[in-house]
mmCIF file of C-alpha atoms and ligand atoms in Angstrom:
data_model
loop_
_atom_site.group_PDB
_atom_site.id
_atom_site.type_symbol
_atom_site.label_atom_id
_atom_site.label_comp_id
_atom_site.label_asym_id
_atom_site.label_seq_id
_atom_site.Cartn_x
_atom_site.Cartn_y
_atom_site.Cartn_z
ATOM 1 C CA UNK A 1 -35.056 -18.405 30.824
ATOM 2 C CA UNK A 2 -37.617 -15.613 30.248
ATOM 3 C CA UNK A 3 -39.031 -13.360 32.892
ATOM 4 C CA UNK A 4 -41.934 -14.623 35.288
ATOM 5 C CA UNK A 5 -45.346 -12.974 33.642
ATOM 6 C CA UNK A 6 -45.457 -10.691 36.287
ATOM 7 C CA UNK A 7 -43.253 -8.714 34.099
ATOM 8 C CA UNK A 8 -45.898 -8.666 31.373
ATOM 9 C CA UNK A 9 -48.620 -7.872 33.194
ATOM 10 C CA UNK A 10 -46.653 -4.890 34.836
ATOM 11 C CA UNK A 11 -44.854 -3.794 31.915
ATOM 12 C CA UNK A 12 -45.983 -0.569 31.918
ATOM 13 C CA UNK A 13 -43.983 2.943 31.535
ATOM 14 C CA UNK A 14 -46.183 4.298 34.644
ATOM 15 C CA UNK A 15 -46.105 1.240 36.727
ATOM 16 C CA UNK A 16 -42.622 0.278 38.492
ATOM 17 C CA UNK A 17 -41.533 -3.232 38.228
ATOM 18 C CA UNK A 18 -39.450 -3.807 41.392
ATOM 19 C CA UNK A 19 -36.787 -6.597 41.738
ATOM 20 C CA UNK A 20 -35.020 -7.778 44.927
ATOM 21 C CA UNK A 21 -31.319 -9.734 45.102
ATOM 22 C CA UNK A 22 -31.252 -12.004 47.438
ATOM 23 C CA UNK A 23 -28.072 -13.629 48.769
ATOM 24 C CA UNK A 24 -26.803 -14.875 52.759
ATOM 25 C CA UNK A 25 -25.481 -11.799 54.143
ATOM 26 C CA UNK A 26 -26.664 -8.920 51.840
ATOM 27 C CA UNK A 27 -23.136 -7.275 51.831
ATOM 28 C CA UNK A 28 -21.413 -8.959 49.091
ATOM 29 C CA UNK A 29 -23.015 -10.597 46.147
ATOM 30 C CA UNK A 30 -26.773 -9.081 46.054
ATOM 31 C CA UNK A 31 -24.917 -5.512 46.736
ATOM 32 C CA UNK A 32 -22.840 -5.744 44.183
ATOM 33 C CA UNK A 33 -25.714 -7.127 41.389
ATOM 34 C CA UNK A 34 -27.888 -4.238 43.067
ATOM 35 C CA UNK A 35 -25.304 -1.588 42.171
ATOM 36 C CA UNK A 36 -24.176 -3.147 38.744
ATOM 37 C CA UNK A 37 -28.189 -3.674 37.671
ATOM 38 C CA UNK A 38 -29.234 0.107 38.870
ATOM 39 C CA UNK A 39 -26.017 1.381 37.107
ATOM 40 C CA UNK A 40 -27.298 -0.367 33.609
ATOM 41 C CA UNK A 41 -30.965 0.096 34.569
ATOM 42 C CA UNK A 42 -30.489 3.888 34.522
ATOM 43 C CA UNK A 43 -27.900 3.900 31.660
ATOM 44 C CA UNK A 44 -30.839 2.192 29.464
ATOM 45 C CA UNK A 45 -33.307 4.796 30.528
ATOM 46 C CA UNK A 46 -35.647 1.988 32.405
ATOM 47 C CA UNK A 47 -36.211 4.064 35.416
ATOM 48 C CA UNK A 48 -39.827 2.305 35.769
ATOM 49 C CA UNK A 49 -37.585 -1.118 37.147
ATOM 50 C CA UNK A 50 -36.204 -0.620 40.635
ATOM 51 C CA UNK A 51 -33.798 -2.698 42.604
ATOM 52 C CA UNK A 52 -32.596 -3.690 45.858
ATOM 53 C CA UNK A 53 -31.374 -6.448 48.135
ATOM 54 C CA UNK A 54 -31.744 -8.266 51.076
ATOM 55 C CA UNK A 55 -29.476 -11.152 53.081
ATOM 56 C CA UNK A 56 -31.366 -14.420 54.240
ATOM 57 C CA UNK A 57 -29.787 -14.201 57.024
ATOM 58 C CA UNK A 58 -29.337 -11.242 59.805
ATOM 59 C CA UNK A 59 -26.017 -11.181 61.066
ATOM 60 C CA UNK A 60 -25.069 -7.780 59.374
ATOM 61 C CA UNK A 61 -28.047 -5.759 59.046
ATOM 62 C CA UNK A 62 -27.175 -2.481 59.128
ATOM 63 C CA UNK A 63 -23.589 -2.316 57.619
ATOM 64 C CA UNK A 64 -22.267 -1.234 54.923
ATOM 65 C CA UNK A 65 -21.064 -3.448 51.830
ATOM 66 C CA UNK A 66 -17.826 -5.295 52.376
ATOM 67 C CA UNK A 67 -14.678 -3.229 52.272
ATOM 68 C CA UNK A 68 -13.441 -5.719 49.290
ATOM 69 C CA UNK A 69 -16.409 -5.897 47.579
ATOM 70 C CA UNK A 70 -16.392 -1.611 48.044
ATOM 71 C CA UNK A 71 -12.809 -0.992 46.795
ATOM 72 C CA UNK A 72 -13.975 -3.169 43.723
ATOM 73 C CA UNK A 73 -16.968 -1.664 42.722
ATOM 74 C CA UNK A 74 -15.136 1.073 42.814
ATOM 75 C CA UNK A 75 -12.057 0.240 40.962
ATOM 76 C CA UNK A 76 -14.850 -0.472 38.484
ATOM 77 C CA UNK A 77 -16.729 2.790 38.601
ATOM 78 C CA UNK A 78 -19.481 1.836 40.266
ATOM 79 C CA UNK A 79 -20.938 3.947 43.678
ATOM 80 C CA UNK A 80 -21.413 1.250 46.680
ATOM 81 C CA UNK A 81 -21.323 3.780 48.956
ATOM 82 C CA UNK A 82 -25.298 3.915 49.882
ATOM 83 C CA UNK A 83 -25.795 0.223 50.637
ATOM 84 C CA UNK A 84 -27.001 -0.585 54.216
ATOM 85 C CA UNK A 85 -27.717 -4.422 54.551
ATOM 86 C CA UNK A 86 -30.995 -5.844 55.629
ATOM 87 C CA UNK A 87 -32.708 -9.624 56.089
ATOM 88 C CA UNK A 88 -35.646 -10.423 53.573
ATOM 89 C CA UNK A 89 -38.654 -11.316 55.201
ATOM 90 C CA UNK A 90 -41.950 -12.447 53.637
ATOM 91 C CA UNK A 91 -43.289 -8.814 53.483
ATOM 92 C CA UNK A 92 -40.694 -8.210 50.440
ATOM 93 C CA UNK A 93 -42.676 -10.683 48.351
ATOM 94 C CA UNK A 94 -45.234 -8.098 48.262
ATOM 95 C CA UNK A 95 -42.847 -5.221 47.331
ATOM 96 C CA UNK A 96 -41.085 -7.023 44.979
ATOM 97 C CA UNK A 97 -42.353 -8.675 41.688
ATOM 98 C CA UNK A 98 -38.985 -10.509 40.704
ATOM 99 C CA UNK A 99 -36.760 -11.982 43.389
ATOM 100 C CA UNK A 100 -33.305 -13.263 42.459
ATOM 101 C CA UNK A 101 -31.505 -15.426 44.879
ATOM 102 C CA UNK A 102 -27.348 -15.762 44.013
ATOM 103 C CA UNK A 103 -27.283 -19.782 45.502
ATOM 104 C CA UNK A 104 -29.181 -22.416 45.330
ATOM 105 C CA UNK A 105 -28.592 -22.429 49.349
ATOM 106 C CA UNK A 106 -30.596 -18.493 49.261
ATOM 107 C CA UNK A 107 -33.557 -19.935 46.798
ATOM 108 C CA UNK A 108 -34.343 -23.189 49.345
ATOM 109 C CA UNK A 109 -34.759 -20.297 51.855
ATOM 110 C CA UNK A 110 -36.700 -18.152 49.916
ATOM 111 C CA UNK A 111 -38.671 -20.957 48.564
ATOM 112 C CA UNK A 112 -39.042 -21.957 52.615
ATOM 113 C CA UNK A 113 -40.866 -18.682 53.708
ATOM 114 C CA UNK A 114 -42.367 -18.005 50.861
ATOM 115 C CA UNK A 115 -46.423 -18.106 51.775
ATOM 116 C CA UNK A 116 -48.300 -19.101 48.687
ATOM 117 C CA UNK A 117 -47.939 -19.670 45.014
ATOM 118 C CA UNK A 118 -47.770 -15.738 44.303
ATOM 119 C CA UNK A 119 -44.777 -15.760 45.797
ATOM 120 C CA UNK A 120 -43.307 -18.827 44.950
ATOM 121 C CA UNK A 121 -43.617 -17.584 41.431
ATOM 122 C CA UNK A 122 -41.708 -14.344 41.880
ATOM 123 C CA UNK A 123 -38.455 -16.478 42.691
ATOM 124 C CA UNK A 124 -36.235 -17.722 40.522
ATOM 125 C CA UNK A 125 -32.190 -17.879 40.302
ATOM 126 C CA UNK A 126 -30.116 -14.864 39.372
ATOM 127 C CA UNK A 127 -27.735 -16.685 36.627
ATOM 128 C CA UNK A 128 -30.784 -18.184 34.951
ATOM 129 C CA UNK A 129 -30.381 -15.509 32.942
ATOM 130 C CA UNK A 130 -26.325 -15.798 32.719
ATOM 131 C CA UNK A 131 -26.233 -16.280 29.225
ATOM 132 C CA UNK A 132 -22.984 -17.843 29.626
ATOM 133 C CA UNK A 133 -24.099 -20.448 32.674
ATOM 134 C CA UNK A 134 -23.288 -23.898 32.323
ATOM 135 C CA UNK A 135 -23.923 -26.704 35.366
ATOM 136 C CA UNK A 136 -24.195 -24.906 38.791
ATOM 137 C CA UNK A 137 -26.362 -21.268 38.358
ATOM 138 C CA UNK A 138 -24.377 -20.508 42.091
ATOM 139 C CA UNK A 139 -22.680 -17.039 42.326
ATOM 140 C CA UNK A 140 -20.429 -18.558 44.445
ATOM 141 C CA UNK A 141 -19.649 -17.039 47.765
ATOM 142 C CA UNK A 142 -16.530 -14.717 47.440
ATOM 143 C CA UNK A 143 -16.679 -14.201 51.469
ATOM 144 C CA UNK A 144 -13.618 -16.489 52.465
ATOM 145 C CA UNK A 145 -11.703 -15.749 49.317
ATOM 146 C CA UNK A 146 -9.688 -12.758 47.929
ATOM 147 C CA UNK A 147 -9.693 -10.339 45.331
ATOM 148 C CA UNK A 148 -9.327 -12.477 42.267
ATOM 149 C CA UNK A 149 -13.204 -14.150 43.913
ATOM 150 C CA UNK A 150 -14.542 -11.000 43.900
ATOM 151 C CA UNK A 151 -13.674 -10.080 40.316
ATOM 152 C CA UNK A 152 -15.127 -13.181 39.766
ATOM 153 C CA UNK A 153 -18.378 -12.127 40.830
ATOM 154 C CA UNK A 154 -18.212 -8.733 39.397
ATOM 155 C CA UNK A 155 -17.789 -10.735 35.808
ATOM 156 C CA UNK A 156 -20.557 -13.307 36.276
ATOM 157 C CA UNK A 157 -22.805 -10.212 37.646
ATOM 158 C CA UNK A 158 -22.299 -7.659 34.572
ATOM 159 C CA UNK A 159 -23.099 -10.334 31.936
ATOM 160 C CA UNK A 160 -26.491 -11.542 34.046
ATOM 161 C CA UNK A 161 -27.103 -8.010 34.298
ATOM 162 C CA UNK A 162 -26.675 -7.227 30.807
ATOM 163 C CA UNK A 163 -28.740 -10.585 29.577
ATOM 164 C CA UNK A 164 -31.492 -8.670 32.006
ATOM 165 C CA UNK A 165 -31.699 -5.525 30.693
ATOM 166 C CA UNK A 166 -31.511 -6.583 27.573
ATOM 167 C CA UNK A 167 -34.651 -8.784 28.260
ATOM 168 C CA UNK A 168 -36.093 -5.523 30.112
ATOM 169 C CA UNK A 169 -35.851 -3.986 27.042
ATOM 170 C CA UNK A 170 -37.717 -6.133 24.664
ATOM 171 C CA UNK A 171 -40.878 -6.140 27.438
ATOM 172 C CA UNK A 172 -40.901 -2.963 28.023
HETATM 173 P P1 4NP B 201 -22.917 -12.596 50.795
HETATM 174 O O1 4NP B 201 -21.557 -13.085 51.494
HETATM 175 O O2 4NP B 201 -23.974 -13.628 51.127
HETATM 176 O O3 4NP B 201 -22.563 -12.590 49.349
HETATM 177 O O4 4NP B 201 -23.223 -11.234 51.373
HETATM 178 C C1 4NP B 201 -21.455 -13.459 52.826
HETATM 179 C C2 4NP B 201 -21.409 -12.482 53.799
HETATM 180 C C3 4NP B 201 -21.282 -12.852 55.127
HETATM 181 C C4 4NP B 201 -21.201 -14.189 55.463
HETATM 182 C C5 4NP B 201 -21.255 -15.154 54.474
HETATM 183 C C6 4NP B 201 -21.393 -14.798 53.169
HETATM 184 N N1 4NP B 201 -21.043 -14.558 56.831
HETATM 185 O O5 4NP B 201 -20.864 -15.758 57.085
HETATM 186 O O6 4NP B 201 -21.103 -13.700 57.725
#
C-alpha cells in the first residue's frame, strides 16, 4: 500500500511528518519498530519524519522496554535505552499524521476511539507495507514467547521499516 495523502500534503523539508506505533503494551513491538524506524530514518537523512509509540492499553506506562526485547535491540546495535511506555489516547491523532497499529486487535481499538474521519484516515496497519506479507499483516505478540519470537519481530520490523523509508524517500 502507499502512504495516506497526508504524507503528500506534508511532504515538506520544513514541515515534520510525525508517525506513531501503536501496539497493546507499548514495551515490545511498537518500541522496537520505534527504535529500528528512527535508526533508518536518521541513517537516510529524513530528520523532517519523527517517530514514537504508544500501548492501547495502560498497564505499563512508565517502564522501560522489555528486558528481552532490550538485550535484542541491542545484540543488534540498536539504543532502546530511552523508551518510557505510554497509552495512546485520542489527543495523539492530532500529533501524529500516520498511525501504525502491529495487530489487527490494536487497529479495532484505534479505529474505536478514533473521533472522526481525519483520524480514521491516519490509521492503517504496520505490515501493509511488509513487502514480504502474505495472509495475516499481525506482528504477532512475542510477549509469552522467547528469544527466537523476538528475533522474529526484529526481522518482520527491519524489512517494514525499510519498505517505509524507502517510500519516505520517493515523497519526500
Ligand atoms: P506489546 O507486548 O503489545 O508488543 O508491548 C505486550 C506487552 C505486555 C502485555 C501483552 C503484550 N501484557 O499482557 O502485559
Amino acid at each position: 500500500m502507499t502512504l495516506p495523502p497526508a504524507l503528500a500534503a506534508n511532504g515538506k523539508q520544513d514541515t515534520t511528518y510525525a508517525i506513531a506505533m501503536v501496539c497493546l503494551g507499548n514495551i515490545c513491538r511498537s518500541p522496537i519498530a520505534e527504535v529500528v524506524l528512527s535508526a533508518k530514518l536518521a541513517d537516510a537523512g529524513l530528520r523532517v519524519i519523527s517517530v514514537d509509540s504508544a500501548g492501547t492499553g495502560g498497564w505499563h506506562v512508565g517502564e522501560p522496554i522489555d528486558p528481552r526485547a532490550a538485550s535484542m535491540l541491542d545484540a543488534h546495535g540498536y539504543d532502546p535505552r530511552r523508551h518510557r511506555a505510554r497509552q495512546f489516547s485520542p489527543s495523539w491523532f492530532d500529533a501524529h499524521d500516520l498511525v501504525l497499529a502491529m495487530d489487527r486487535t490494536n487497529l479495532s481499538e484505534l479505529e474505536r476511539i478514533s473521533r472522526d474521519a481525519d483520524d480514521l484516515h491516519k490509521i492503517s496497519m504496520f505490515r501493509s507495507f511488509d513487502p514480504a506479507a502474505t495472509g495475516s499483516l499481525d506482528v504477532p505478540d512475542p510477549w509469552y514467547g522467547g528469544r527466537a519470537d523476538f528475533e522474529h519481530v526484529l526481522t518482520i520490523v527491519e524489512r517494514t521499516t525499510g519498505a517505509l523509508v524507502d517510500e519516505f524517500r520517493t515523497l519526500i
